[in-house]
Amino acid sequence: MFADRAKIYVRSGKGGDGHVSFRREKYVPNGGPDGGDGGDGGSVILVVDEGMNTLSDYRHVRKYRAGDGENGAKRNCRGKNGNDLILKLPAGTVVKEWESGKVITDMSGDNKRFVLLQGGRGGNGNQHYATSTMQAPKYAQPGQPAKELELGLELKVIADVGLVGFPNVGKSTLLTKVSNARPQIANYHFTTLNPHLGVVDLQDAQGFVMADIPGLIEGASKGVGLGFEFLRHIERTRVIIHIVDAASTEGRDPVADIYAINKELKAYNPEIASRPQVIAANKVDMIFDDGSGNDPVANLKKEFEPQGITVYPISAISGKGIRELLYAVRNLLDSVESEPVTFAQEFFPEYMLAASEEPYTVVYDEKNSEYVVEGPRIEKMLGYTNIDSEKGFTFFQNFLKINGILNQLEELGIQEGDTVRMYGLSFDYYK
């Protein structure tokens, strides 16, 4: 079965504890401390595997743990580091924090490797705490605790063009005709479950990736039938091809089908429904003149071309009209943003899971006319965040918002342009 969603639990490795011991050798009656450091815990790392195209592996195994670091030992022996946990994902997988549904990372484009949870650092052995006044320290540092998360994995197909339409209108046949894809084709009244990708090569023009998206039924935006499974895969496409059975071989009204599809797209995400579209009026070789003067292709053009949606009559079997359709789609792709659709990070495990109970204070310093934010939580955040980088500064802003610091500043009456100081760093406040 094709699987494009999964829920899993992941945990990084705990850092090993530092060791307390003292050197004990013959002729060395008062040896100093020789407790070794604990090993670092393993990290949870996500990597893209180009050979994978489903999340089915994660439906069978749902819990994943990195290795814990070993404790330190005597004679300054450092504990062994825990093994990293490498989770392989298909390209296009969006990883979310389960409870909030916020995006942690989008494994597409150049994002091939992502450190999700850093393993806990190993604790220092008692050898680090010897001083001139404390030559026999009897304590060592415990290892940092493990971090854990529940994740939602969603596979969103990466394609430039999405083929949409009701079941049995010829999407798979068209994809087979124009690309290297080989989907299984049969006269089914239900729909195939997994999207198929194919590369379309054009003479004298740049090719593109086309996806046969699982067939749509009314109510999909509410989860009926394949529902979200269909709509999830169309989120990345930049141009949409609606394929309809212009010959109405199964008694369907092609005009009504187009409206039904657009209604579901708009209900799910209005931005998707506003993307460039064309209509492929398929099976024109099966249209017979019954003398009534009813031309289904002309009806489609009359209805939709005034709305800016061009209709192309084609036959996916014979190849008639396909060349014109593909070059029109290429022109549409050239006219829209070339930047692939990716999902921005909304949840940052690095600081959301770290020492959230540690205190901080937000006060107004009347003498210096500035607001001061201090405390162990703030100091740690600044210690591992490079706020000079764009990503680091985004980190910093989200940290202030999520931990309620911005709300407290506003409660104290902060205004735009006022100064906020944090451990020697000063910032101007702007909403």
Coordinates of N, CA and C in Angstrom, one line a residue, residues 31-238:
G31 N 46.9 9.7 45.2 CA 46.7 10.1 43.8 C 45.5 11.0 43.7
G32 N 45.6 11.8 42.7 CA 44.5 12.8 42.4 C 43.3 12.2 41.7
P33 N 42.3 13.0 41.4 CA 41.1 12.5 40.8 C 41.4 12.0 39.4
D34 N 40.8 10.9 39.0 CA 41.0 10.4 37.6 C 39.7 9.9 36.9
G35 N 38.6 10.5 37.4 CA 37.3 10.1 36.8 C 37.1 10.6 35.4
G36 N 36.8 9.7 34.5 CA 36.6 10.1 33.1 C 35.3 10.7 32.7
D37 N 35.3 11.4 31.6 CA 34.0 12.0 31.1 C 33.1 11.0 30.5
G38 N 31.8 11.3 30.6 CA 30.8 10.5 29.9 C 30.8 10.8 28.4
G39 N 30.4 9.8 27.7 CA 30.3 9.9 26.2 C 29.0 10.7 25.8
D40 N 29.1 11.3 24.7 CA 27.9 12.1 24.2 C 26.8 11.1 23.7
G41 N 25.6 11.5 23.9 CA 24.5 10.7 23.3 C 24.4 10.9 21.8
G42 N 23.8 9.9 21.1 CA 23.6 9.9 19.7 C 22.5 10.9 19.3
S43 N 22.7 11.5 18.1 CA 21.7 12.5 17.6 C 20.7 11.8 16.7
V44 N 19.6 12.4 16.5 CA 18.6 11.9 15.5 C 18.8 12.8 14.2
I45 N 19.1 12.1 13.1 CA 19.4 12.8 11.9 C 18.5 12.3 10.8
L46 N 17.9 13.2 10.0 CA 17.1 12.9 8.9 C 17.9 13.1 7.6
V47 N 17.8 12.1 6.7 CA 18.5 12.2 5.4 C 17.5 11.8 4.3
V48 N 17.7 12.4 3.1 CA 16.9 12.0 2.0 C 17.5 10.8 1.3
D49 N 16.6 9.8 1.0 CA 17.0 8.6 0.3 C 16.3 8.7 -1.1
E50 N 17.0 8.9 -2.2 CA 16.4 9.1 -3.5 C 15.8 7.8 -3.9
G51 N 16.1 6.6 -3.3 CA 15.5 5.4 -3.7 C 14.1 5.1 -3.1
M52 N 13.7 6.0 -2.1 CA 12.5 5.8 -1.5 C 11.4 6.6 -2.1
N53 N 10.2 6.1 -2.2 CA 9.1 6.9 -2.7 C 7.8 6.8 -1.8
T54 N 7.9 6.1 -0.7 CA 6.7 6.0 0.2 C 7.2 6.1 1.7
L55 N 6.3 6.3 2.6 CA 6.6 6.2 4.0 C 6.2 4.9 4.7
S56 N 6.0 3.9 3.9 CA 5.4 2.7 4.4 C 6.3 2.0 5.5
D57 N 7.6 2.2 5.5 CA 8.4 1.6 6.5 C 8.0 2.1 7.9
Y58 N 7.6 3.4 7.9 CA 7.3 4.0 9.2 C 5.9 3.7 9.7
R59 N 5.2 2.9 9.0 CA 3.9 2.4 9.4 C 4.0 1.1 10.2
H60 N 5.1 0.5 10.1 CA 5.3 -0.8 10.8 C 6.2 -0.6 12.1
V61 N 7.1 0.3 12.0 CA 8.0 0.6 13.2 C 7.7 2.1 13.5
R62 N 7.3 2.3 14.8 CA 6.9 3.7 15.1 C 7.8 4.3 16.2
K63 N 8.7 3.6 16.8 CA 9.5 4.2 17.9 C 11.0 4.0 17.5
Y64 N 11.7 5.1 17.6 CA 13.1 5.1 17.2 C 14.0 5.9 18.2
R65 N 15.1 5.3 18.6 CA 15.9 5.8 19.7 C 17.4 5.8 19.2
A66 N 18.1 6.9 19.5 CA 19.5 6.9 19.3 C 20.2 6.3 20.5
G67 N 21.5 6.0 20.4 CA 22.2 5.3 21.4 C 22.6 6.3 22.5
D68 N 22.5 5.8 23.8 CA 22.9 6.7 24.9 C 24.5 6.6 25.0
G69 N 25.0 7.7 25.5 CA 26.5 7.7 25.8 C 26.8 6.9 27.0
E70 N 28.0 6.3 27.0 CA 28.4 5.5 28.1 C 28.9 6.4 29.2
N71 N 28.8 5.9 30.5 CA 29.4 6.7 31.6 C 30.9 6.6 31.5
G72 N 31.5 7.7 32.1 CA 33.0 7.7 32.2 C 33.4 6.6 33.2
A73 N 34.7 6.3 33.2 CA 35.3 5.3 34.1 C 36.6 5.8 34.7
K74 N 37.2 5.0 35.6 CA 38.4 5.4 36.3 C 39.5 5.5 35.3
R75 N 40.7 6.0 35.7 CA 41.9 6.2 34.9 C 41.6 7.1 33.7
N76 N 40.8 8.1 33.9 CA 40.5 9.1 32.9 C 39.9 8.5 31.6
C77 N 39.2 7.3 31.7 CA 38.6 6.7 30.6 C 37.3 7.4 30.2
R78 N 37.2 7.9 29.0 CA 36.0 8.5 28.6 C 35.0 7.5 28.1
G79 N 33.7 7.7 28.4 CA 32.7 6.8 27.9 C 32.5 6.9 26.4
K80 N 32.1 5.8 25.8 CA 31.9 5.7 24.4 C 30.6 6.5 24.0
N81 N 30.7 7.3 22.9 CA 29.6 8.0 22.4 C 28.5 7.1 21.9
G82 N 27.2 7.5 22.1 CA 26.1 6.7 21.6 C 26.0 6.8 20.1
N83 N 25.5 5.8 19.4 CA 25.3 5.8 18.0 C 24.2 6.8 17.5
D84 N 24.5 7.5 16.5 CA 23.5 8.4 15.9 C 22.4 7.5 15.3
L85 N 21.2 8.1 15.3 CA 20.0 7.4 14.6 C 19.8 8.1 13.3
I86 N 20.0 7.4 12.2 CA 19.8 8.0 10.8 C 18.4 7.5 10.3
L87 N 17.5 8.4 10.1 CA 16.2 8.1 9.5 C 16.2 8.5 8.1
K88 N 15.9 7.5 7.2 CA 15.9 7.8 5.8 C 14.5 8.1 5.3
L89 N 14.3 9.2 4.5 CA 13.0 9.7 4.1 C 13.0 9.9 2.6
P90 N 11.9 9.7 2.0 CA 11.8 10.1 0.5 C 11.8 11.6 0.4
A91 N 12.4 12.1 -0.8 CA 12.4 13.5 -1.1 C 11.0 14.0 -1.1
G92 N 10.8 15.2 -0.5 CA 9.4 15.8 -0.4 C 8.7 15.5 0.9
T93 N 9.4 14.9 1.8 CA 8.7 14.6 3.1 C 8.8 15.9 4.0
V94 N 7.6 16.3 4.5 CA 7.5 17.4 5.4 C 7.4 16.8 6.8
V95 N 8.3 17.2 7.7 CA 8.3 16.7 9.1 C 7.7 17.7 10.0
K96 N 6.7 17.3 10.8 CA 6.0 18.2 11.7 C 6.0 17.7 13.1
E97 N 5.9 18.7 14.1 CA 5.7 18.3 15.4 C 4.2 17.9 15.6
W98 N 4.0 16.7 16.1 CA 2.7 16.1 16.0 C 1.6 16.9 16.7
E99 N 1.8 17.3 17.9 CA 0.7 18.0 18.6 C 0.3 19.3 18.0
S100 N 1.3 20.1 17.7 CA 1.0 21.5 17.2 C 0.8 21.5 15.7
G101 N 1.3 20.5 15.0 CA 1.2 20.5 13.5 C 2.1 21.4 12.8
K102 N 3.1 22.0 13.6 CA 4.0 23.0 13.0 C 5.1 22.3 12.3
V103 N 5.6 22.9 11.2 CA 6.6 22.3 10.4 C 8.0 22.4 11.0
I104 N 8.7 21.3 11.1 CA 10.1 21.3 11.6 C 11.1 21.4 10.5
T105 N 10.8 20.7 9.4 CA 11.7 20.7 8.3 C 11.0 20.1 7.1
D106 N 11.4 20.6 5.9 CA 10.9 20.1 4.6 C 12.1 19.5 3.9
M107 N 12.0 18.2 3.7 CA 13.2 17.5 3.1 C 13.0 17.5 1.6
S108 N 13.2 18.7 1.0 CA 13.2 18.8 -0.4 C 14.2 19.8 -0.9
G109 N 14.4 19.9 -2.2 CA 15.4 20.9 -2.7 C 16.8 20.5 -2.2
D110 N 17.5 21.5 -1.7 CA 18.9 21.3 -1.2 C 18.9 20.7 0.2
N111 N 17.8 20.6 0.9 CA 17.8 20.1 2.2 C 17.8 18.6 2.2
K112 N 19.0 18.0 2.2 CA 19.2 16.5 2.1 C 19.5 15.9 3.4
R113 N 19.9 16.7 4.4 CA 20.3 16.2 5.7 C 19.9 17.2 6.8
F114 N 19.3 16.8 7.8 CA 18.8 17.7 8.9 C 19.0 17.0 10.2
V115 N 19.7 17.7 11.1 CA 19.9 17.2 12.5 C 18.6 17.6 13.3
L116 N 17.8 16.6 13.6 CA 16.5 16.9 14.3 C 16.7 17.1 15.8
L117 N 17.4 16.2 16.4 CA 17.6 16.2 17.9 C 19.1 16.0 18.1
Q118 N 19.7 16.9 18.8 CA 21.1 16.7 19.2 C 21.2 15.9 20.4
G119 N 22.1 14.9 20.4 CA 22.3 14.1 21.6 C 22.8 14.8 22.8
G120 N 22.5 14.4 24.0 CA 22.9 15.0 25.2 C 24.5 14.9 25.3
R121 N 25.1 16.0 25.8 CA 26.5 16.0 26.0 C 26.9 15.2 27.2
G122 N 28.0 14.5 27.2 CA 28.5 13.7 28.3 C 28.9 14.6 29.4
G123 N 28.8 14.2 30.7 CA 29.2 15.0 31.8 C 30.7 14.9 32.1
N124 N 31.2 15.9 32.7 CA 32.6 15.9 33.1 C 32.9 15.0 34.3
G125 N 34.0 14.3 34.2 CA 34.5 13.5 35.4 C 35.0 14.4 36.4
N126 N 35.3 13.8 37.6 CA 35.7 14.7 38.7 C 37.1 15.2 38.6
Q127 N 37.9 14.7 37.6 CA 39.2 15.3 37.3 C 39.1 16.8 36.9
H128 N 38.0 17.2 36.4 CA 37.9 18.6 35.9 C 37.7 19.6 37.1
Y129 N 37.3 19.1 38.3 CA 36.9 19.9 39.4 C 38.0 20.1 40.5
A130 N 39.2 19.6 40.2 CA 40.3 19.7 41.2 C 40.8 21.1 41.1
T131 N 41.0 21.7 42.3 CA 41.6 23.1 42.5 C 42.6 23.0 43.5
S132 N 43.3 24.1 43.8 CA 44.3 24.2 44.8 C 43.7 24.0 46.2
T133 N 42.4 24.4 46.3 CA 41.8 24.2 47.7 C 40.9 23.0 47.7
M134 N 40.6 22.4 46.6 CA 39.7 21.2 46.5 C 40.5 20.2 45.6
Q135 N 41.4 19.4 46.3 CA 42.2 18.5 45.5 C 41.6 17.1 45.4
A136 N 40.5 16.8 46.1 CA 39.9 15.5 46.0 C 38.4 15.7 45.8
P137 N 37.9 16.3 44.7 CA 36.5 16.5 44.5 C 35.7 15.2 44.4
K138 N 34.6 15.1 45.1 CA 33.9 13.8 45.1 C 32.6 13.9 44.3
Y139 N 32.6 14.8 43.4 CA 31.4 14.9 42.5 C 31.8 15.0 41.1
A140 N 30.9 14.6 40.2 CA 31.1 14.7 38.7 C 29.8 15.2 38.1
Q141 N 29.9 15.6 36.9 CA 28.7 16.2 36.2 C 27.9 15.1 35.6
P142 N 26.6 15.1 35.8 CA 25.7 14.1 35.1 C 25.6 14.5 33.6
G143 N 25.4 13.5 32.8 CA 25.2 13.7 31.3 C 23.9 14.5 31.1
Q144 N 23.8 15.2 30.0 CA 22.6 15.9 29.6 C 21.5 14.9 29.3
P145 N 20.3 15.2 29.6 CA 19.2 14.3 29.3 C 18.9 14.1 27.8
A146 N 18.2 13.0 27.5 CA 17.7 12.8 26.1 C 16.6 13.8 25.7
K147 N 16.4 14.0 24.5 CA 15.3 14.8 24.0 C 14.4 13.9 23.2
E148 N 13.1 14.2 23.2 CA 12.1 13.3 22.5 C 11.1 14.1 21.8
L149 N 10.5 13.6 20.8 CA 9.5 14.3 20.0 C 8.6 13.2 19.4
E150 N 7.3 13.6 19.2 CA 6.4 12.9 18.4 C 6.3 13.6 17.1
L151 N 6.5 12.9 16.0 CA 6.5 13.5 14.7 C 5.4 13.1 13.8
G152 N 4.9 14.0 12.9 CA 4.0 13.6 11.8 C 4.8 13.8 10.6
L153 N 4.9 12.7 9.8 CA 5.6 12.7 8.5 C 4.5 12.8 7.4
E154 N 4.7 13.7 6.4 CA 3.8 13.8 5.3 C 4.6 13.9 4.0
L155 N 4.4 13.0 3.1 CA 5.0 13.0 1.8 C 4.2 13.8 0.8
K156 N 4.8 14.9 0.3 CA 4.1 15.8 -0.7 C 4.9 15.7 -1.9
V157 N 4.4 15.1 -3.0 CA 5.1 14.9 -4.2 C 5.7 16.2 -4.8
I158 N 6.9 16.0 -5.3 CA 7.6 17.2 -5.9 C 7.5 17.1 -7.4
A159 N 6.7 18.0 -8.0 CA 6.5 18.0 -9.4 C 6.2 19.4 -9.9
D160 N 6.5 19.8 -11.1 CA 6.2 21.1 -11.6 C 4.7 21.2 -12.0
V161 N 4.2 20.1 -12.6 CA 2.9 20.0 -13.1 C 2.1 18.9 -12.5
G162 N 0.9 19.2 -12.1 CA 0.0 18.2 -11.5 C -1.1 17.9 -12.5
L163 N -1.3 16.6 -12.8 CA -2.5 16.1 -13.6 C -3.6 15.8 -12.6
V164 N -4.7 16.5 -12.7 CA -5.9 16.2 -11.9 C -7.1 15.9 -12.7
G165 N -8.0 15.2 -12.1 CA -9.2 14.8 -12.8 C -9.9 13.6 -12.1
F166 N -11.1 13.4 -12.5 CA -11.9 12.3 -11.9 C -11.3 11.0 -12.3
P167 N -11.5 9.9 -11.6 CA -11.0 8.6 -12.1 C -11.4 8.2 -13.5
N168 N -10.5 7.6 -14.2 CA -10.8 7.0 -15.5 C -11.0 8.0 -16.6
V169 N -10.3 9.2 -16.5 CA -10.4 10.2 -17.5 C -9.2 10.2 -18.4
G170 N -8.1 9.4 -18.0 CA -7.0 9.3 -18.9 C -5.7 9.9 -18.4
K171 N -5.6 10.2 -17.1 CA -4.4 10.8 -16.6 C -3.2 9.9 -16.7
S172 N -3.3 8.6 -16.3 CA -2.2 7.7 -16.4 C -1.8 7.5 -17.8
T173 N -2.8 7.4 -18.7 CA -2.5 7.2 -20.1 C -1.7 8.3 -20.7
L174 N -2.0 9.6 -20.4 CA -1.3 10.7 -20.8 C 0.1 10.8 -20.3
L175 N 0.3 10.5 -19.0 CA 1.6 10.5 -18.4 C 2.5 9.4 -19.1
T176 N 1.9 8.3 -19.4 CA 2.7 7.2 -20.0 C 3.1 7.7 -21.4
K177 N 2.2 8.4 -22.1 CA 2.5 8.8 -23.5 C 3.6 9.9 -23.6
V178 N 3.7 10.8 -22.6 CA 4.6 11.9 -22.7 C 5.8 11.8 -21.9
S179 N 6.0 10.8 -21.0 CA 7.1 10.7 -20.1 C 7.7 9.3 -20.0
N180 N 8.6 9.2 -19.1 CA 9.2 7.9 -18.9 C 8.5 7.1 -17.8
A181 N 7.4 7.6 -17.3 CA 6.7 6.9 -16.2 C 5.9 5.7 -16.8
R182 N 5.7 4.7 -16.0 CA 5.0 3.5 -16.4 C 4.0 3.1 -15.4
P183 N 3.0 3.9 -15.1 CA 2.0 3.5 -14.2 C 1.1 2.4 -14.7
Q184 N 0.5 1.6 -13.8 CA -0.4 0.5 -14.1 C -1.7 1.1 -14.6
I185 N -2.1 0.7 -15.8 CA -3.3 1.3 -16.3 C -4.4 0.3 -16.5
A186 N -5.6 0.6 -16.1 CA -6.7 -0.3 -16.3 C -8.0 0.5 -16.3
N187 N -9.1 -0.1 -16.7 CA -10.3 0.7 -16.8 C -11.0 0.6 -15.4
Y188 N -10.5 1.3 -14.4 CA -11.0 1.2 -13.1 C -12.0 2.3 -12.9
H189 N -13.0 2.0 -12.1 CA -14.0 3.1 -11.7 C -13.6 3.7 -10.4
F190 N -12.6 3.1 -9.7 CA -12.0 3.7 -8.5 C -10.7 4.2 -9.0
T191 N -9.9 4.7 -8.0 CA -8.7 5.4 -8.4 C -7.4 4.8 -7.9
T192 N -6.3 5.0 -8.7 CA -5.0 4.5 -8.2 C -4.7 5.3 -6.9
L193 N -3.9 4.6 -6.0 CA -3.6 5.2 -4.7 C -2.4 6.1 -4.7
N194 N -1.4 5.7 -5.5 CA -0.1 6.4 -5.4 C 0.1 7.3 -6.6
P195 N 0.7 8.5 -6.4 CA 1.0 9.4 -7.5 C 2.2 8.8 -8.3
H196 N 2.2 9.1 -9.6 CA 3.3 8.7 -10.4 C 4.0 9.9 -11.0
L197 N 5.3 9.9 -11.0 CA 6.1 11.0 -11.5 C 6.7 10.6 -12.8
G198 N 6.7 11.6 -13.7 CA 7.4 11.3 -15.0 C 8.1 12.6 -15.5
V199 N 9.2 12.4 -16.2 CA 10.0 13.5 -16.7 C 9.6 13.7 -18.2
V200 N 9.1 14.9 -18.5 CA 8.6 15.2 -19.9 C 9.8 16.0 -20.6
D201 N 10.3 15.4 -21.6 CA 11.4 16.0 -22.4 C 10.8 16.7 -23.6
L202 N 11.2 17.9 -23.9 CA 10.7 18.7 -25.0 C 11.9 19.1 -25.9
Q203 N 11.6 19.1 -27.2 CA 12.7 19.6 -28.2 C 12.7 21.1 -28.1
D204 N 13.9 21.6 -28.0 CA 14.1 23.1 -28.1 C 13.5 23.8 -26.9
A205 N 13.2 23.1 -25.8 CA 12.7 23.7 -24.6 C 13.0 22.9 -23.4
Q206 N 13.0 23.5 -22.2 CA 13.4 22.8 -21.0 C 12.2 21.9 -20.6
G207 N 12.6 20.7 -20.2 CA 11.6 19.7 -19.8 C 11.1 20.0 -18.4
F208 N 10.2 19.2 -17.9 CA 9.6 19.4 -16.6 C 9.1 18.1 -16.0
V209 N 8.8 18.1 -14.7 CA 8.3 16.9 -14.0 C 6.8 17.0 -13.9
M210 N 6.2 15.9 -14.3 CA 4.7 15.8 -14.2 C 4.3 14.7 -13.3
A211 N 3.2 15.0 -12.5 CA 2.7 14.0 -11.6 C 1.3 13.7 -11.9
D212 N 1.0 12.4 -12.0 CA -0.4 11.9 -12.1 C -0.9 11.8 -10.6
I213 N -1.7 12.8 -10.2 CA -2.1 12.8 -8.8 C -3.3 11.9 -8.7
P214 N -3.5 11.2 -7.6 CA -4.6 10.3 -7.4 C -6.0 11.1 -7.6
G215 N -6.9 10.3 -8.2 CA -8.2 10.9 -8.7 C -9.0 11.6 -7.6
L216 N -9.7 12.5 -7.9 CA -10.5 13.3 -7.0 C -11.9 12.9 -7.0
I217 N -12.6 13.0 -5.8 CA -14.0 12.9 -5.8 C -14.5 14.0 -5.0
E218 N -15.8 14.3 -5.1 CA -16.4 15.5 -4.4 C -16.3 15.2 -2.9
G219 N -16.0 16.3 -2.2 CA -15.9 16.1 -0.7 C -14.4 15.9 -0.3
A220 N -13.5 15.9 -1.2 CA -12.1 15.5 -0.9 C -11.5 16.5 0.1
S221 N -11.9 17.8 0.0 CA -11.4 18.8 0.9 C -11.8 18.6 2.4
K222 N -12.9 17.7 2.5 CA -13.4 17.4 3.9 C -12.9 16.0 4.3
G223 N -12.0 15.4 3.5 CA -11.4 14.1 3.8 C -12.2 12.9 3.3
V224 N -13.2 13.2 2.4 CA -14.0 12.1 1.9 C -13.1 11.4 0.8
G225 N -13.3 10.0 0.8 CA -12.5 9.3 -0.2 C -11.0 9.4 0.1
L226 N -10.2 9.6 -1.0 CA -8.8 9.8 -0.8 C -8.5 11.2 -0.1
G227 N -9.5 12.1 -0.3 CA -9.5 13.4 0.4 C -8.1 14.1 0.5
F228 N -7.6 14.2 1.7 CA -6.4 14.9 1.9 C -5.2 14.3 1.2
E229 N -5.3 12.9 1.0 CA -4.2 12.3 0.3 C -4.0 12.9 -1.2
F230 N -5.1 13.1 -1.8 CA -5.1 13.8 -3.1 C -4.5 15.2 -3.0
L231 N -5.1 15.9 -2.1 CA -4.8 17.4 -2.1 C -3.4 17.7 -1.6
R232 N -2.9 16.8 -0.7 CA -1.6 17.0 -0.2 C -0.5 17.0 -1.3
H233 N -0.7 16.1 -2.3 CA 0.3 16.0 -3.3 C 0.3 17.1 -4.3
I234 N -0.7 17.9 -4.3 CA -0.8 19.0 -5.3 C -0.2 20.3 -4.8
E235 N 0.2 20.3 -3.5 CA 0.6 21.5 -2.9 C 1.9 22.1 -3.5
R236 N 2.7 21.3 -4.1 CA 4.0 21.8 -4.6 C 3.9 22.1 -6.1
T237 N 2.9 21.7 -6.8 CA 2.9 21.9 -8.2 C 2.7 23.4 -8.6
R238 N 3.3 23.8 -9.7 CA 3.2 25.2 -10.1 C 2.2 25.4 -11.2

